[in-house]
Amino acid sequence: MMEYIILFMAAMLATFITTPLVKKLAVRIGAVDQPNERKVHTKVMPRLGGLAIYLGFALVYLYMYFTASETHVDTLGGIFVGGTIIMMIGILDDRYQLSPKWKFFGQIVAAAAVVPFGIQVDFVNLPFDGVLNFKTDWISIPITIFWIVAVTNAINLIDGLDGLAAGVSAIATGTLMVIAFAMGNVPAAMISAILLGSIMGFLYFNFYPAKIFMGDTGALFLGYNLAVLSLLGFKSVTLFTFIIPILVLGVPLSDTFFAIVRRVLNKKPISVADKSHLHHCLLHLGFSHRQTVLMIYGISLLFGVSAVIFYETRTSLWIPIIIVGLVIIALTIGAEIIGLVGKRHRPVLRALRKIKRFGQGLKPKQVK
């Protein structure tokens, strides 16, 4: 346990020291975020903070890499190579505003970089002793790349308020660390400890009111590492346990899902940005910047607790099913209440109102 604490503290301190230096560098090279109609902030902000997260992470990670046993060297090397590629894509975007096409291409390259190092979905043990073997069916590589790219972009999409993406990523990383520790997965637990320390060191400067933004450098780097960590911990498990990383990343993944549904219903391209994400909806309801961020932290924490409970009860059949069912119902109702899909698209709420009216109609009338 002491080793994990040392890794966490070292990464946090390294990031805390490098963030002010990166802030000065961002201003000097013009990597700044200009306010516009989609942005919440009203002044020019340096947005290269993800480089500080990377530097704090890399310094401690490289120490762990050179002192690791030969068993884990390939895995650790693959994660570092892919993470460095995605960080460089983020820096280029923060400075030069890459086109979506080039950003997507860079994400695919970074996702594919870990595959030769053995980080991919191998197989899933199905209920009743069945096995879905991805390697023999040549599906493993595209599934792995799809998962990494999807999670990477999901974190990027929620990076809309001070401290939001960093805090949500910290909660997800902490959850993965707890589960990896319980599983005895030493590499995943150690990497999670380093990543969590790096995020916390940066969050001091990024929480509302932020002094620096993480930019695409940070959002892509965090999303990438969360995706890879989830694969590292749950790539060859039971079908139910494979849902754990989805629960851990519940906030960014559900926000991305509802964004896709919203744009399809409104007949808009999926790639077109809007101001109807979870944080936008909460702001529209009258919550303050700080309240909105803290509320989403709370939702993320609930997802994290659900994932831990899911892991602890994975040997049962019905408890995981009940947990997933409750999460889906709560997500759907919550999304409709705040208008995440759209103010007019509320089929579940309408159905509940009809059931309520029907129930009231069955009540016997009181005789005066």
Coordinates of C-alpha atoms in Angstrom, one line a residue:
M1 CA 0.0 0.0 0.0
M2 CA 2.8 2.4 0.9
E3 CA 4.2 2.0 -2.7
Y4 CA 0.9 3.2 -4.2
I5 CA 0.9 6.2 -1.9
I6 CA 4.4 7.1 -2.8
L7 CA 3.6 6.9 -6.5
F8 CA 0.5 9.0 -6.0
M9 CA 2.3 11.7 -4.0
A10 CA 5.3 11.9 -6.4
A11 CA 3.0 12.3 -9.5
M12 CA 0.9 14.9 -7.7
L13 CA 4.0 16.9 -6.6
A14 CA 5.6 16.7 -10.1
T15 CA 2.4 18.0 -11.8
F16 CA 1.9 20.7 -9.2
I17 CA 5.4 22.0 -9.9
T18 CA 5.2 21.8 -13.7
T19 CA 1.7 23.4 -14.1
P20 CA 2.8 27.0 -13.5
L21 CA 5.7 26.5 -16.0
V22 CA 3.3 25.1 -18.6
K23 CA 0.9 28.0 -18.1
K24 CA 3.7 30.4 -19.0
L25 CA 4.7 28.3 -22.0
A26 CA 1.0 28.2 -23.3
V27 CA 0.8 32.0 -23.2
R28 CA 4.1 32.4 -24.9
I29 CA 3.4 30.1 -27.8
G30 CA -0.3 31.2 -28.2
A31 CA -1.9 28.0 -27.0
V32 CA -4.9 29.9 -25.5
D33 CA -8.6 29.5 -25.5
Q34 CA -10.6 32.4 -26.9
P35 CA -14.2 32.9 -25.5
N36 CA -17.1 32.4 -27.9
E37 CA -20.8 31.6 -27.9
R38 CA -20.2 28.0 -27.0
K39 CA -17.7 28.7 -24.2
V40 CA -18.6 29.4 -20.6
H41 CA -15.5 31.5 -19.8
T42 CA -15.4 35.2 -20.7
K43 CA -11.6 35.8 -20.9
V44 CA -8.6 34.4 -22.8
M45 CA -7.3 31.3 -20.9
P46 CA -4.1 29.2 -21.4
R47 CA -5.2 25.7 -22.5
L48 CA -2.1 23.6 -22.5
G49 CA -2.5 22.2 -19.0
G50 CA -2.6 18.6 -20.2
L51 CA 1.1 18.9 -20.9
A52 CA 1.6 19.4 -17.1
I53 CA -0.5 16.3 -16.4
Y54 CA 1.6 14.3 -18.9
L55 CA 4.9 15.5 -17.5
G56 CA 3.9 14.7 -13.9
F57 CA 2.7 11.3 -15.1
A58 CA 5.7 10.6 -17.3
L59 CA 8.3 11.4 -14.7
V60 CA 6.9 8.9 -12.2
Y61 CA 5.8 6.4 -14.8
L62 CA 9.3 6.2 -16.4
Y63 CA 10.7 5.5 -12.9
M64 CA 8.2 2.6 -12.5
Y65 CA 9.0 1.3 -16.0
F66 CA 12.7 1.1 -15.4
T67 CA 12.3 -0.6 -12.0
A68 CA 9.4 -3.0 -13.1
S69 CA 9.8 -6.7 -13.6
E70 CA 10.3 -8.1 -17.1
T71 CA 6.8 -9.5 -16.9
H72 CA 5.2 -6.0 -17.1
V73 CA 7.8 -4.1 -19.2
D74 CA 6.0 -4.6 -22.6
T75 CA 2.6 -3.6 -21.2
L76 CA 4.0 -0.4 -19.5
G77 CA 6.0 0.5 -22.6
G78 CA 3.0 0.2 -24.9
I79 CA 0.8 2.4 -22.7
F80 CA 3.6 5.1 -22.6
V81 CA 4.1 5.1 -26.3
G82 CA 0.4 5.4 -27.1
G83 CA -0.1 8.1 -24.4
T84 CA 2.8 10.1 -25.8
I85 CA 1.3 10.0 -29.3
I86 CA -2.1 11.2 -28.1
M87 CA -0.5 13.9 -26.0
M88 CA 1.3 15.2 -29.1
I89 CA -1.9 15.2 -31.1
G90 CA -3.5 17.3 -28.3
I91 CA -0.6 19.8 -28.2
L92 CA -0.9 20.3 -32.0
D93 CA -4.6 20.8 -31.7
D94 CA -4.3 23.3 -28.8
R95 CA -1.8 25.3 -30.8
Y96 CA -3.0 24.9 -34.4
Q97 CA -6.6 23.7 -34.1
L98 CA -6.3 20.5 -36.1
S99 CA -9.3 19.5 -38.3
P100 CA -11.5 16.7 -36.9
K101 CA -10.3 14.4 -39.6
W102 CA -6.6 14.7 -38.5
K103 CA -7.5 14.5 -34.8
F104 CA -9.5 11.3 -35.4
F105 CA -6.6 9.8 -37.5
G106 CA -4.2 10.6 -34.6
Q107 CA -6.5 8.9 -32.1
I108 CA -6.7 5.7 -34.2
V109 CA -2.9 5.7 -34.5
A110 CA -2.5 6.1 -30.7
A111 CA -5.1 3.4 -30.0
A112 CA -3.5 1.0 -32.4
A113 CA -0.1 1.6 -30.8
V114 CA -0.9 -0.5 -27.7
V115 CA -2.1 -3.5 -29.7
P116 CA 1.4 -4.9 -30.5
F117 CA 2.2 -4.7 -26.8
G118 CA -0.7 -7.1 -26.0
I119 CA -3.2 -4.6 -24.7
Q120 CA -6.4 -5.7 -26.4
V121 CA -9.7 -7.5 -25.7
D122 CA -8.9 -11.2 -25.9
F123 CA -12.1 -13.0 -25.0
V124 CA -15.2 -12.8 -22.8
N125 CA -16.4 -15.7 -20.7
L126 CA -20.2 -15.9 -21.3
P127 CA -22.7 -17.3 -18.9
F128 CA -23.2 -21.1 -18.9
D129 CA -19.5 -21.8 -19.7
G130 CA -19.5 -20.2 -23.1
V131 CA -16.5 -18.3 -24.5
L132 CA -16.5 -15.5 -27.0
N133 CA -12.9 -15.6 -28.4
F134 CA -12.1 -12.4 -30.2
K135 CA -8.5 -13.2 -31.2
T136 CA -9.5 -16.2 -33.4
D137 CA -12.3 -14.2 -35.0
W138 CA -10.1 -11.2 -35.9
I139 CA -12.4 -8.8 -34.1
S140 CA -10.1 -8.0 -31.2
I141 CA -8.2 -5.2 -32.8
P142 CA -11.1 -3.1 -34.2
I143 CA -13.0 -3.6 -30.9
T144 CA -9.9 -2.4 -28.9
I145 CA -9.4 0.6 -31.2
F146 CA -13.1 1.5 -31.1
W147 CA -13.2 1.4 -27.3
I148 CA -10.1 3.5 -26.8
V149 CA -11.2 6.1 -29.4
A150 CA -14.7 6.3 -28.0
V151 CA -13.6 6.8 -24.4
T152 CA -11.0 9.3 -25.5
N153 CA -13.6 11.4 -27.2
A154 CA -16.1 11.0 -24.4
I155 CA -13.7 12.7 -21.9
N156 CA -13.1 15.4 -24.4
L157 CA -16.8 16.2 -24.8
I158 CA -17.4 16.8 -21.1
D159 CA -14.4 19.2 -20.8
G160 CA -16.7 22.3 -20.8
L161 CA -16.4 23.7 -17.2
D162 CA -13.5 24.5 -14.9
G163 CA -12.4 21.3 -13.2
L164 CA -15.1 19.1 -14.7
A165 CA -13.2 16.7 -16.9
A166 CA -10.3 16.5 -14.4
G167 CA -12.6 15.8 -11.5
V168 CA -14.7 13.2 -13.3
S169 CA -11.5 11.5 -14.6
A170 CA -10.0 11.5 -11.1
I171 CA -13.1 9.7 -9.7
A172 CA -13.0 7.2 -12.6
T173 CA -9.3 6.6 -12.1
G174 CA -9.8 6.2 -8.3
T175 CA -12.5 3.6 -8.9
L176 CA -10.4 1.7 -11.4
M177 CA -7.5 1.7 -8.8
V178 CA -9.7 0.3 -6.1
I179 CA -11.0 -2.5 -8.3
A180 CA -7.6 -3.2 -9.7
F181 CA -6.2 -3.4 -6.2
A182 CA -9.0 -5.8 -5.1
M183 CA -8.3 -8.0 -8.2
G184 CA -4.6 -8.1 -7.4
N185 CA -3.8 -6.4 -10.8
V186 CA -0.6 -4.7 -9.8
P187 CA 0.2 -2.8 -13.1
A188 CA -3.3 -1.4 -13.4
A189 CA -3.4 -0.3 -9.8
M190 CA 0.0 1.4 -10.0
I191 CA -0.7 3.2 -13.2
S192 CA -4.0 4.3 -11.7
A193 CA -2.2 5.7 -8.7
I194 CA 0.2 7.7 -10.8
L195 CA -2.5 9.0 -13.1
L196 CA -4.7 10.0 -10.1
G197 CA -1.8 11.9 -8.5
S198 CA -1.2 13.8 -11.8
I199 CA -4.8 14.7 -12.1
M200 CA -5.0 15.9 -8.5
G201 CA -1.9 18.0 -8.8
F202 CA -3.4 19.8 -11.8
L203 CA -6.9 20.1 -10.4
Y204 CA -5.6 22.6 -7.8
F205 CA -5.1 25.1 -10.7
N206 CA -8.0 23.9 -12.8
F207 CA -10.9 23.9 -10.3
Y208 CA -13.3 26.9 -10.5
P209 CA -12.2 29.6 -11.0
A210 CA -9.5 28.0 -13.2
K211 CA -6.1 29.5 -13.8
I212 CA -5.4 27.1 -16.7
F213 CA -7.4 24.7 -18.9
M214 CA -6.2 21.2 -19.7
G215 CA -7.2 21.7 -23.4
D216 CA -7.3 18.8 -25.8
T217 CA -3.8 17.8 -24.6
G218 CA -5.3 16.9 -21.2
A219 CA -8.7 15.6 -22.3
L220 CA -7.3 13.3 -24.9
F221 CA -4.5 12.1 -22.6
L222 CA -6.9 11.3 -19.7
G223 CA -9.5 9.7 -21.9
Y224 CA -6.9 7.6 -23.6
N225 CA -5.4 6.4 -20.3
L226 CA -8.8 5.6 -18.8
A227 CA -9.7 3.6 -21.8
V228 CA -6.4 1.6 -21.8
L229 CA -6.6 1.1 -18.0
S230 CA -10.1 -0.4 -18.3
L231 CA -8.8 -2.8 -20.9
L232 CA -5.8 -3.7 -18.8
G233 CA -8.0 -4.6 -15.9
F234 CA -11.0 -6.2 -17.6
K235 CA -10.0 -7.5 -21.0
S236 CA -10.5 -11.2 -20.3
V237 CA -13.4 -11.5 -17.8
T238 CA -17.0 -12.5 -17.5
L239 CA -19.7 -10.8 -19.5
F240 CA -21.1 -9.1 -16.4
T241 CA -17.7 -7.9 -15.2
F242 CA -17.0 -6.4 -18.6
I243 CA -19.7 -3.8 -17.8
I244 CA -17.6 -2.5 -14.9
P245 CA -15.5 0.0 -17.0
I246 CA -18.7 1.2 -18.6
L247 CA -20.1 2.0 -15.2
V248 CA -16.8 3.6 -14.1
L249 CA -17.0 5.9 -17.1
G250 CA -20.8 6.3 -16.8
V251 CA -20.9 10.2 -16.9
P252 CA -18.8 10.8 -20.1
L253 CA -20.1 7.7 -21.9
S254 CA -23.8 8.5 -21.2
D255 CA -23.3 12.2 -22.1
T256 CA -21.8 11.1 -25.4
F257 CA -24.6 8.6 -26.0
F258 CA -27.3 11.2 -25.3
A259 CA -25.5 13.7 -27.5
I260 CA -25.6 11.3 -30.4
V261 CA -29.3 10.5 -29.9
R262 CA -30.0 14.3 -29.6
R263 CA -28.3 15.1 -32.8
V264 CA -29.9 12.2 -34.7
L265 CA -33.4 13.2 -33.5
N266 CA -32.7 16.8 -34.5
K267 CA -31.4 15.6 -37.8
K268 CA -28.0 17.2 -37.3
P269 CA -24.5 15.7 -38.0
I270 CA -23.1 13.8 -35.1
S271 CA -19.8 15.8 -35.3
V272 CA -21.6 19.2 -34.9
A273 CA -21.0 20.7 -31.5
D274 CA -23.9 22.1 -29.4
K275 CA -24.7 23.5 -25.9
S276 CA -26.9 20.7 -24.7
H277 CA -24.5 18.5 -22.8
L278 CA -25.0 17.6 -19.2
H279 CA -23.2 20.6 -17.8
H280 CA -25.0 23.0 -20.2
C281 CA -28.4 21.6 -19.1
L282 CA -27.6 22.0 -15.4
L283 CA -26.5 25.6 -16.0
H284 CA -29.7 26.3 -17.9
L285 CA -31.7 25.1 -14.9
G286 CA -30.1 27.8 -12.9
F287 CA -27.3 26.0 -11.1
S288 CA -24.0 27.9 -10.6
H289 CA -20.8 26.9 -12.3
R290 CA -19.4 25.4 -9.0
Q291 CA -22.7 23.7 -8.2
T292 CA -22.9 22.1 -11.6
V293 CA -19.4 20.7 -11.4
L294 CA -20.0 19.4 -7.9
M295 CA -23.3 17.8 -8.9
I296 CA -21.6 16.0 -11.8
Y297 CA -18.8 14.9 -9.4
G298 CA -21.6 13.4 -7.2
I299 CA -23.1 11.6 -10.2
S300 CA -19.7 10.2 -11.1
L301 CA -19.1 9.0 -7.6
L302 CA -22.5 7.2 -7.7
F303 CA -21.3 5.4 -10.9
G304 CA -18.0 4.6 -9.2
V305 CA -19.7 3.1 -6.2
S306 CA -22.1 1.1 -8.5
A307 CA -19.1 -0.3 -10.3
V308 CA -17.4 -1.4 -7.0
I309 CA -20.7 -3.0 -5.8
F310 CA -21.0 -4.6 -9.3
Y311 CA -17.5 -6.1 -8.9
E312 CA -18.1 -7.4 -5.4
T313 CA -21.4 -9.1 -6.4
R314 CA -20.2 -10.3 -9.9
T315 CA -20.6 -14.0 -8.9
S316 CA -24.3 -13.5 -8.5
L317 CA -26.6 -13.4 -11.5
W318 CA -29.5 -11.1 -10.4
I319 CA -27.7 -8.4 -8.4
P320 CA -25.6 -7.2 -11.3
I321 CA -28.7 -7.3 -13.6
I322 CA -30.7 -5.2 -11.0
I323 CA -27.9 -2.7 -10.7
V324 CA -27.6 -2.2 -14.4
G325 CA -31.4 -1.9 -14.7
L326 CA -31.6 0.7 -12.0
V327 CA -28.8 2.7 -13.6
I328 CA -30.4 2.7 -17.0
I329 CA -33.8 3.7 -15.6
A330 CA -32.2 6.5 -13.5
L331 CA -30.1 7.7 -16.5
T332 CA -33.1 7.8 -18.8
I333 CA -35.4 9.6 -16.3
G334 CA -32.7 12.1 -15.3
A335 CA -31.8 12.8 -18.9
E336 CA -35.4 13.6 -19.7
I337 CA -36.0 15.8 -16.6
I338 CA -33.0 18.1 -17.4
G339 CA -33.7 18.0 -21.2
L340 CA -30.4 16.2 -22.2
V341 CA -32.0 14.7 -25.3
G342 CA -34.4 17.6 -25.9
K343 CA -37.3 19.3 -24.2
R344 CA -39.9 17.6 -26.4
H345 CA -38.4 14.1 -26.3
R346 CA -39.6 12.7 -23.0
P347 CA -41.3 9.4 -23.7
V348 CA -40.6 7.8 -20.3
L349 CA -41.9 10.8 -18.3
R350 CA -45.0 10.9 -20.5
A351 CA -45.5 7.1 -19.9
L352 CA -45.1 7.6 -16.1
R353 CA -47.7 10.4 -16.2
K354 CA -50.2 8.2 -18.1
I355 CA -49.7 5.4 -15.6
K356 CA -50.2 7.9 -12.7
R357 CA -53.4 9.2 -14.3
F358 CA -54.6 5.7 -14.9
G359 CA -53.9 4.8 -11.3
Q360 CA -55.8 7.8 -10.1
G361 CA -58.7 6.9 -12.3
L362 CA -59.0 3.5 -10.6
K363 CA -59.4 5.0 -7.2
P364 CA -62.9 4.8 -5.9
K365 CA -64.6 8.2 -5.8
Q366 CA -65.5 9.5 -2.3
V367 CA -69.2 9.8 -1.6
K368 CA -70.1 13.3 -0.3

